[in-house]
Amino acid sequence: MNLMGGPSSDNNNNGASSSSSATLIHILLDLGPACTSNAGTLREALRLVTQKLPNNNYGGNNTNNNNAMLSWKEPAVARLIHFFAAVGTKPVTNNNSNNSAAANEKENALSAAFVGAWINDPDWNKDTSNMNGGEWNLEVISQVLSDLPHLHWPLVGRSFDFPEFKIRDGRHLEVLLALFRAGASAAQQQQQQPQQLPLDVITVEWSNRLGQLSLLEHLLACPPNVYSFSVDNEEALDASTVIVDGTLIATNCPNPRGWASSKVLQRLLHLSDDKNLHPKVRDIFVVGLLSCPEIILCALVRLQLSVARSADQASGGDARAVAAANAGAGMPMKGELMRELIPLFFKPTPGGGGQGGHPPQHNVVRNMPGALRRLWSISQNTVVAACIEAWRSTANDPPTLRFGTVVHIIGVVRILPSPENAIATILNGNKDPEFSLTVAFVMADHDMLQLRPWLTDRWNTAGANKGMFAVALISYVGKNYPHASPRRNKPLVSIENLSTTLQFVLSLDNETMNGAVPTPSGKVVTLGESVKAIVDACLVRHPSLAEVLPTTSNLSSAAASNIGIPNNADNSGASNSQNQNQNRPTPGSQDDIEECANQYFQQIYASEESARKVVEMLKSFKASGNARENDIFACMIHNLFDEYRFFSKYPEKELRITGILFGLLIKEQLVSSITLGIALRYVLEALRKPPTQSPQSGKMFRFGMFALEQFKERLHEWPQYCSHIVQIPHLREGYAALVGEIEGVVMDDGQNSAA
């Protein structure tokens, strides 16, 4: 760093200027606080120091005080400000002993004597007013810094990136900002420059990452009157989630706009990818989660959507590389944060309950309605996905906890803007039929929804997917009927809803009932046969249903035909054939998109080569400006992710092709941002399954290995992710070569980064 010529210099100059800076600091330390007794003394001391430094890096030849100060450059001033802020706020040991007082008096006298000798005034130290009480006079330092209006003060801020820079505590930061402001204010009067330390220079890439992190940590902890974060309108709306009626309700969040700043969050995420800084960054985020989770939830989701859009729209090699780096920054940290945030907002407080029809709130969440409404305005899909994720996370919980989670989610939906539309989106606009049915059943039990009309409406709007809806419905009943009980007991599936659902299923048409239904064993049965088995099982388990449901033996011939019992009097094969081409979906409609997606999936499972061809097609669909192709792409990605929970039941060929497809999506960058994080998490979860524990566990492990093999060349982009992989015990034991290869990739990348 060339103290005279700015930040660009060769290595030799860097060494010389760093040596000069160290010499300057040592001399000032030797002179002590007495050199700041007044502005004239400090100016003279600095002039003499710079005049005598090696290589004259501070331009000190001129004996005129003002001209000497005008020769200073931005990097030198940055180091000087940091030094004065540090020594001016150094904690003083509270020791009132006579020995300590005498020692302090001796040090003060010695400092005054040094200054007198340095400025060639032997009588200077005889004036006791020059002793300054042993304190560094910050007002005098500010006055001298105002003599530097010629500097480009944003560059002074950028020059804080030197190896020794670190913020010790809040007082240290406050003084550093005040000294910077004193110099920048003088410059602002002569030219248009910011008076406070610009956010841009704080949040760019620094060489001294630990120093930058210390600065960000204390900026987030200081009040706005110390540092005011500049934010745009969207960031201001995020920050407003902890303000109600003009009052800050997050009393332990001193600077809400800091947490809302995309630049601050993005820099923290980048820093979290440094394994040495990751724990410290986590600790900083924990402070935010405890003080203003509302802001972090909204700001993090908004940031993710923004960087994903930038990555998709970037053109040119450098722009794409930067956008990809931003989109992939802090993936492990983002995963940790979302795992904390989703339960905070989308799951009930343990042992708690809501009030006034609102969801119960965790202690750290002070404005849940405001945060969720803001999140809905940012991304409705994220709210729906979070509700589904909260529900899925209860898979191993007792029924009472699962019921409480559904009730909480319903409460969440009811406080969103236009709750009717939000409920319709939750019930009808997601791809998880189990979640939709669970919410509908619980709402029906609370008189919020009429189940039979809703089932009929879903059936009528299912189009070409009517068979899929029927299968999902009967599968849900088959999974949950053993635990059904009267709705007064608050079950997930009540006897009343079970009765309504079975009556609806029994009313389905012959064509639907004769449709094929795949089973985990590979055997194909008709839907009617499945319905017959479920109805009989429900009657055995819940005899009270006999009052409203017929048994197999006393069904009419028409009803018997509906549930799969042969009816020799009628052969509807010709009629079915004639109706196959009826009700074709409209091009571009949701039914059309689903049908096309299903057709492409059939191609995928023809062979491994077919899967690779479909991936190439997906690449063109994603980049296409055609809305229908974009929708088919999104539908296929969503359906593939939704199938993850069933991979353990796949036959070996389909499992291998699915793993290859999954890995190719990651390799070819067809998934990004939140979707990329989910894909990587699924692969990691699969790899963690012990391959010999059970057939299902072994299948999931093989899926993970098939996928990983496809995107190994990208692993260097996610060092934290690699560290999770190589820590898996059965991988280290049985796949040592693979583990060594991954460790080598991370090591090579680290060496390249260091170089």
Tab-separated table of C-alpha atoms in Angstrom, residues 231-240 260 262 298-299 302 374 377-378:
chain	number	residue	atom	x	y	z
A	231	VAL	CA	-31.272	1.520	2.273
A	232	ASP	CA	-33.620	1.471	-0.697
A	233	ASN	CA	-37.415	1.334	-0.501
A	234	GLU	CA	-37.610	-2.466	-0.378
A	235	GLU	CA	-35.001	-2.666	2.377
A	236	ALA	CA	-36.838	0.028	4.328
A	237	LEU	CA	-40.019	-2.073	4.148
A	238	ASP	CA	-38.120	-5.047	5.580
A	239	ALA	CA	-36.790	-2.891	8.406
A	240	SER	CA	-40.305	-1.616	9.155
A	260	ALA	CA	-32.291	-5.117	6.150
A	262	SER	CA	-28.759	-6.552	1.106
A	298	CYS	CA	-37.811	-10.981	4.738
A	299	ALA	CA	-34.400	-9.592	3.800
A	302	ARG	CA	-35.631	-10.945	-0.966
A	374	ARG	CA	-44.283	-8.461	4.085
A	377	SER	CA	-45.604	-9.392	-0.815
A	378	ILE	CA	-42.023	-10.475	-1.575
